[in-house]
XYZ file of C-alpha atoms in Angstrom:
473
model
C 49.745 146.438 66.697
C 49.010 142.990 65.227
C 51.123 140.040 66.382
C 52.861 142.177 69.063
C 51.969 139.639 71.776
C 53.142 136.757 69.595
C 56.449 138.543 68.930
C 57.018 139.136 72.653
C 56.373 135.474 73.461
C 58.803 134.463 70.710
C 61.469 136.815 72.096
C 61.078 135.382 75.609
C 61.351 131.812 74.261
C 64.569 132.764 72.456
C 65.989 134.358 75.621
C 65.252 131.241 77.660
C 66.714 129.060 74.883
C 69.903 131.117 75.154
C 70.037 130.398 78.907
C 69.582 126.698 78.211
C 72.437 126.762 75.699
C 74.671 128.637 78.151
C 74.126 125.859 80.712
C 75.175 123.086 78.282
C 78.889 123.089 79.355
C 77.819 122.500 82.953
C 75.287 119.862 81.891
C 77.956 117.980 79.890
C 80.182 117.847 82.969
C 77.243 116.465 84.909
C 77.481 119.207 87.510
C 74.039 120.788 87.170
C 71.875 117.983 85.845
C 73.183 115.396 88.298
C 72.825 117.801 91.220
C 69.327 118.963 90.370
C 67.519 118.480 87.064
C 64.130 119.944 88.001
C 65.022 123.527 87.075
C 66.171 122.323 83.644
C 62.811 120.615 83.097
C 61.093 123.842 84.185
C 63.208 125.880 81.768
C 62.370 123.591 78.844
C 58.657 123.671 79.739
C 58.658 127.482 79.794
C 60.422 127.606 76.410
C 57.753 125.284 74.943
C 55.048 127.358 76.653
C 56.172 130.671 75.130
C 56.600 129.088 71.688
C 53.059 127.687 71.940
C 51.701 131.082 73.015
C 53.452 132.642 70.000
C 51.984 130.088 67.555
C 48.485 129.542 68.980
C 46.833 132.521 67.236
C 47.959 131.428 63.766
C 48.046 127.621 64.011
C 45.354 126.363 66.391
C 43.667 127.477 69.642
C 44.411 124.031 71.116
C 47.986 125.263 71.506
C 46.706 127.578 74.254
C 46.027 124.497 76.370
C 49.524 123.175 75.624
C 51.020 126.591 76.420
C 49.218 126.994 79.736
C 49.935 123.405 80.847
C 53.670 123.909 80.121
C 53.555 127.350 81.792
C 52.096 125.920 85.000
C 54.346 122.839 84.736
C 57.399 125.102 84.653
C 56.427 126.667 87.988
C 55.563 123.246 89.421
C 59.056 121.929 88.640
C 60.626 125.144 89.958
C 58.807 124.421 93.229
C 60.335 120.917 93.284
C 63.718 122.476 92.574
C 63.402 124.714 95.655
C 62.278 121.745 97.748
C 65.495 119.911 96.836
C 67.591 122.985 97.651
C 66.152 122.774 101.152
C 67.122 119.109 101.439
C 63.624 117.613 101.106
C 63.175 114.212 99.498
C 60.631 114.596 96.688
C 60.965 111.375 94.719
C 57.449 110.260 95.669
C 55.964 113.714 95.023
C 57.618 114.030 91.587
C 55.860 110.859 90.444
C 52.486 112.603 90.727
C 53.464 115.738 88.740
C 52.429 114.288 85.334
C 49.025 113.370 86.842
C 48.600 116.918 88.217
C 49.445 118.381 84.795
C 46.987 116.027 83.120
C 44.187 117.173 85.477
C 45.209 120.798 84.880
C 45.078 120.235 81.109
C 41.576 118.772 81.320
C 40.318 121.622 83.502
C 41.828 124.319 81.266
C 40.478 122.723 78.080
C 37.013 122.689 79.608
C 37.345 126.398 80.506
C 38.664 127.175 77.016
C 35.645 125.555 75.408
C 32.896 126.560 77.834
C 34.306 129.331 80.042
C 35.471 132.904 79.472
C 38.870 134.627 79.521
C 38.555 135.873 83.108
C 37.971 132.387 84.535
C 40.831 130.933 82.523
C 43.206 133.623 83.859
C 41.874 133.100 87.392
C 42.451 129.347 87.167
C 45.999 129.574 85.742
C 47.199 132.446 87.942
C 45.793 130.830 91.115
C 47.838 127.676 90.411
C 50.954 129.715 89.549
C 50.610 131.955 92.636
C 50.330 128.867 94.847
C 53.610 127.612 93.345
C 55.279 131.025 93.839
C 54.255 131.106 97.516
C 55.836 127.663 98.036
C 58.955 128.779 96.144
C 59.353 131.901 98.302
C 58.899 129.927 101.525
C 61.487 127.310 100.553
C 63.951 129.967 99.348
C 63.535 131.795 102.654
C 64.488 128.595 104.495
C 67.468 127.950 102.208
C 68.626 131.551 102.591
C 69.114 130.960 106.330
C 71.728 128.305 105.539
C 73.339 129.688 102.379
C 74.226 133.381 102.163
C 74.516 133.601 98.387
C 73.624 136.716 96.394
C 71.929 134.721 93.657
C 69.510 133.169 96.142
C 68.503 136.650 97.292
C 68.020 137.702 93.663
C 65.888 134.601 92.997
C 63.725 135.504 96.003
C 63.367 139.034 94.572
C 62.335 137.836 91.089
C 59.869 135.309 92.535
C 58.341 137.979 94.782
C 58.061 140.326 91.789
C 56.315 137.600 89.750
C 53.932 137.060 92.654
C 53.096 140.779 92.908
C 52.613 141.180 89.143
C 50.502 138.033 89.048
C 48.215 139.206 91.831
C 47.876 142.680 90.269
C 47.122 141.236 86.821
C 44.588 138.876 88.367
C 42.796 141.826 89.984
C 42.844 143.833 86.743
C 41.595 140.967 84.584
C 38.863 139.942 86.967
C 37.653 143.330 88.135
C 38.768 145.849 85.508
C 38.263 143.971 82.254
C 34.935 143.880 80.339
C 33.074 140.619 80.768
C 33.146 140.004 77.049
C 34.636 136.819 75.673
C 38.058 138.270 74.860
C 41.250 136.190 74.626
C 44.924 136.512 75.504
C 45.749 138.488 72.381
C 42.960 141.066 72.962
C 43.800 141.780 76.589
C 43.788 145.459 77.676
C 47.070 147.358 77.535
C 47.693 147.637 81.306
C 47.009 143.970 81.935
C 49.215 143.048 78.963
C 52.011 145.247 80.339
C 51.830 143.519 83.726
C 51.960 140.133 81.968
C 55.115 141.208 80.090
C 56.756 142.359 83.300
C 55.865 139.063 85.011
C 57.293 137.028 82.121
C 60.433 139.201 82.187
C 60.965 138.343 85.836
C 60.376 134.665 84.993
C 63.342 134.883 82.611
C 65.359 136.720 85.289
C 64.562 133.890 87.722
C 66.304 131.455 85.415
C 69.228 133.860 85.066
C 69.528 133.885 88.863
C 69.376 130.059 88.992
C 72.226 129.720 86.466
C 74.104 132.366 88.450
C 73.444 130.421 91.655
C 75.012 127.272 90.212
C 77.947 129.239 88.817
C 78.548 130.823 92.229
C 78.211 127.425 93.911
C 80.713 125.876 91.515
C 83.179 128.718 92.135
C 82.897 128.131 95.883
C 83.310 124.370 95.426
C 86.355 124.874 93.202
C 87.849 127.238 95.772
C 87.249 124.694 98.543
C 88.646 121.928 96.322
C 91.824 123.940 95.776
C 92.149 124.459 99.519
C 91.564 120.744 100.133
C 94.102 119.847 97.433
C 96.632 122.185 99.043
C 96.021 120.544 102.421
C 96.308 117.074 100.891
C 99.535 118.061 99.126
C 100.887 119.414 102.404
C 99.894 116.226 104.228
C 101.495 114.078 101.517
C 104.703 116.083 101.799
C 104.632 115.651 105.573
C 104.036 111.931 105.117
C 106.949 111.637 102.690
C 109.200 113.514 105.119
C 108.037 111.244 107.930
C 108.705 108.134 105.835
C 112.189 109.407 104.967
C 112.909 110.049 108.662
C 111.535 106.638 109.601
C 113.652 104.981 106.934
C 116.726 106.774 108.244
C 115.883 105.779 111.808
C 115.101 102.242 110.722
C 118.338 102.049 108.757
C 120.256 103.116 111.864
C 118.364 100.608 114.014
C 118.829 97.872 111.417
C 122.546 98.557 111.223
C 122.850 98.282 115.004
C 120.723 95.150 115.087
C 122.712 93.509 112.307
C 125.950 94.334 114.071
C 124.648 92.851 117.315
C 123.313 89.777 115.501
C 126.591 89.176 113.666
C 128.410 89.463 116.988
C 125.962 86.895 118.384
C 126.701 84.506 115.493
C 130.454 84.844 116.084
C 130.123 84.494 119.842
C 129.977 80.673 119.779
C 133.260 79.911 117.978
C 135.063 82.788 119.680
C 133.738 81.736 123.101
C 134.861 78.160 122.504
C 138.304 79.413 121.408
C 138.555 81.511 124.580
C 137.758 78.491 126.750
C 140.372 76.393 124.977
C 142.952 79.170 125.344
C 142.229 79.455 129.089
C 142.466 75.669 129.424
C 145.767 75.694 127.532
C 147.197 78.412 129.809
C 146.139 76.499 132.900
C 147.850 73.297 131.712
C 151.014 75.193 130.790
C 151.103 76.878 134.202
C 150.761 73.557 135.994
C 153.227 71.861 133.662
C 150.642 69.226 132.747
C 150.583 69.876 129.007
C 151.701 66.941 126.896
C 151.981 66.686 123.149
C 148.760 64.699 122.739
C 146.677 67.161 124.790
C 148.352 70.133 123.096
C 147.540 68.767 119.667
C 143.896 68.220 120.698
C 143.572 71.779 121.996
C 145.213 73.226 118.888
C 142.883 71.217 116.672
C 139.898 72.626 118.562
C 141.281 76.165 118.227
C 141.816 75.655 114.506
C 138.298 74.250 114.104
C 136.710 77.208 115.958
C 138.803 79.649 113.947
C 137.597 78.087 110.706
C 133.997 78.318 111.958
C 134.416 82.031 112.678
C 135.997 82.555 109.276
C 133.165 80.664 107.598
C 130.537 82.761 109.385
C 132.214 86.014 108.359
C 132.594 84.815 104.767
C 128.976 83.670 104.671
C 127.636 86.966 105.987
C 129.853 88.957 103.666
C 128.702 86.950 100.649
C 125.074 87.571 101.606
C 125.334 91.329 102.151
C 127.529 91.855 99.089
C 125.517 89.451 96.858
C 128.704 87.693 95.789
C 128.603 84.249 94.212
C 128.564 81.204 96.470
C 131.468 78.786 96.142
C 129.775 75.383 96.101
C 131.086 71.842 96.227
C 129.713 68.355 96.646
C 129.035 67.911 100.364
C 127.705 64.814 102.082
C 124.640 65.772 104.077
C 125.256 63.155 106.754
C 128.741 64.552 107.408
C 127.407 68.125 107.592
C 124.834 67.073 110.196
C 127.449 65.163 112.169
C 129.684 68.260 112.265
C 126.799 70.407 113.478
C 125.912 67.910 116.220
C 129.562 67.830 117.327
C 129.537 71.617 117.690
C 126.252 71.593 119.631
C 127.126 68.541 121.729
C 128.139 70.485 124.907
C 124.798 72.325 124.968
C 122.855 69.146 124.262
C 124.567 67.321 127.138
C 124.227 70.170 129.625
C 120.468 70.425 128.980
C 119.985 66.628 128.795
C 118.438 66.818 125.300
C 118.036 63.569 123.376
C 118.785 63.542 119.644
C 116.788 61.285 117.328
C 118.662 61.059 114.039
C 117.351 59.530 110.799
C 119.532 60.389 107.793
C 119.486 58.496 104.493
C 122.863 57.633 103.077
C 124.251 59.038 99.839
C 122.606 62.463 100.045
C 125.109 64.784 98.379
C 124.372 68.507 98.097
C 126.076 70.991 95.800
C 126.401 73.723 98.452
C 128.839 75.877 100.336
C 129.433 73.588 103.324
C 130.072 76.466 105.723
C 126.781 78.168 104.757
C 124.717 74.996 105.184
C 126.414 74.254 108.515
C 125.434 77.766 109.622
C 121.786 77.118 108.639
C 121.568 73.899 110.635
C 123.464 75.368 113.611
C 120.963 78.234 113.767
C 117.983 75.870 113.595
C 119.535 73.517 116.154
C 120.317 76.392 118.535
C 116.735 77.644 118.189
C 115.440 74.180 119.094
C 117.772 73.997 122.105
C 116.644 77.433 123.344
C 112.957 76.564 122.842
C 113.358 73.387 124.885
C 115.354 75.201 127.571
C 112.596 77.830 127.962
C 109.629 75.413 127.947
C 111.356 72.600 129.929
C 109.365 69.589 128.595
C 109.474 66.235 130.484
C 111.517 64.459 127.804
C 113.429 67.111 125.825
C 113.923 65.755 122.312
C 115.192 67.068 118.994
C 114.487 64.994 115.908
C 116.633 65.440 112.784
C 115.635 63.662 109.605
C 116.998 63.764 106.064
C 115.573 61.884 103.095
C 115.472 61.982 99.329
C 112.386 63.228 97.492
C 112.599 63.340 93.687
C 115.784 65.317 92.967
C 115.848 67.105 96.310
C 116.864 66.433 99.891
C 114.261 67.053 102.601
C 115.826 68.053 105.919
C 113.592 68.466 108.973
C 114.533 69.625 112.460
C 111.756 69.205 115.058
C 111.637 69.831 118.797
C 109.094 69.424 121.555
C 109.632 72.910 122.939
C 106.991 75.616 123.278
C 106.432 76.222 119.565
C 105.936 79.660 117.992
C 102.746 81.730 118.561
C 100.520 82.096 115.479
C 100.817 85.907 115.403
C 104.583 85.624 114.763
C 104.514 82.860 112.158
C 103.700 85.086 109.151
C 106.834 87.238 109.729
C 109.075 84.465 111.011
C 111.688 84.714 108.255
C 111.736 88.526 108.000
C 114.796 90.557 108.899
C 114.831 91.828 112.516
C 111.731 89.748 113.371
C 112.156 87.628 116.490
C 110.139 85.894 119.214
C 113.084 85.674 121.615
C 113.585 88.012 124.550
C 117.274 88.419 123.702
C 117.242 87.701 119.951
C 117.938 90.256 117.253
C 115.948 88.636 114.425
C 118.807 87.679 112.101
C 119.063 83.881 112.442
C 115.986 82.683 110.535
C 116.303 85.455 107.956
C 119.908 84.333 107.419
C 118.768 80.706 107.084
C 116.169 81.586 104.460
C 118.639 83.765 102.571
C 121.290 81.010 102.435
C 118.797 78.285 101.469
C 117.237 80.493 98.767
C 120.664 81.282 97.314
C 121.205 77.527 96.970
C 117.889 77.125 95.101
C 115.969 75.700 98.047
C 113.104 76.584 100.379
C 112.598 76.619 104.142
C 109.196 76.452 105.851
C 107.806 76.288 109.364
C 105.017 74.042 110.619
C 104.446 73.726 114.334
C 101.870 73.657 117.120
C 101.903 76.715 119.409
C 102.718 75.686 122.960
C 103.733 72.163 121.912
C 106.295 71.743 119.126
C 108.168 73.274 116.192
C 109.148 71.827 112.824
C 111.446 73.468 110.307
C 111.705 71.823 106.883
C 114.389 72.542 104.272
C 114.026 71.397 100.685
C 117.228 71.744 98.693
C 118.358 70.260 95.337
C 120.707 67.262 95.346
C 123.909 67.297 93.369
C 123.215 66.226 89.791
């Protein structure tokens, strides 16, 4: 039947083209091509090979060389594909494939022109069988690691191609007349074996596409499991964060309460001392009007301080507006030093004071007094803990543009570098007994008045706090 061989080759090329088209969705997603492109090259080469076989008898015999080169090239790239499945690096080897195909093309063209059909079949099938042996060996190694059905099927189709190739080689070489026949005049039995071999070639590509599909299903299943685990972990993390926030809120509430009590302790403690002193004088009958008035003034002053502290804290935590007024900075500092005077005397701390005159701030006087009292108390505690030879606190205030620059420095132990970045954060403290409210409170008050507060000191030597706050217009 004329053109029967050509029709069969055309059918096989169409079947392989259909497989290539079916793999396009995977190729577009980059799943197959990016993972391994060698089998795609092999598939394209086999499609071109079968088309060339189908056209060679009617167009030109030179197409037989093209067909056989592409046929062998397909198996060569399938071998590379199996090498990559086994984890081998073949970048260097793949560079020499075009050279191998070029040598193969030259050898086959020489046999086409000067040799006979048997030697051409021997040459091509020997090269293909060598590739199939490598493919089977690599698949056997991969099969030990991956128990996939498609790999087993690919081993089966490759083994079948090998058996049909060896049988056809025996028939062509030993059971075919030594006349100069060609591919299209091959005996029936040999032609039948060739058709079976080509059929299993197509089935090999079916198994490869199936292998990738199975692999993608497994990967998607594992991805879903991983996503479920990640979702579960995220939910656990969110629950943990919520619990930590609750615990932190409870701890913060307790710390704030303790810190507020600490802030109120000074005026209330001073009031208690004055009350005890007043009782003692009354009991001894030594209270006169002048001393009574002095004690009452002190009690009134301490009461106002406590009231101011409570009002200041309440305004901060409720975000209410600050009631400001023109306040002389020198007088504010003098009031603060009067309050701290007993501590300064008991610890023998010298005060160096440099305050420019006429510095008027538009502030809540109670809030600014609280800021400077906190900074002054911190300086006193730092000096008390480090015990320098000449304990000194330096307070300076000067005008800079439209702002007042207030600095409070001491020659205490300074603040370690690791604490400086979080110095003004809530509940952050370097003190053994502190609760971490004072400096946060200072920054909050200064910021609400449109100013800034910074720290610049030398660890183990000194501390310097600087406040920049706008002057009254």
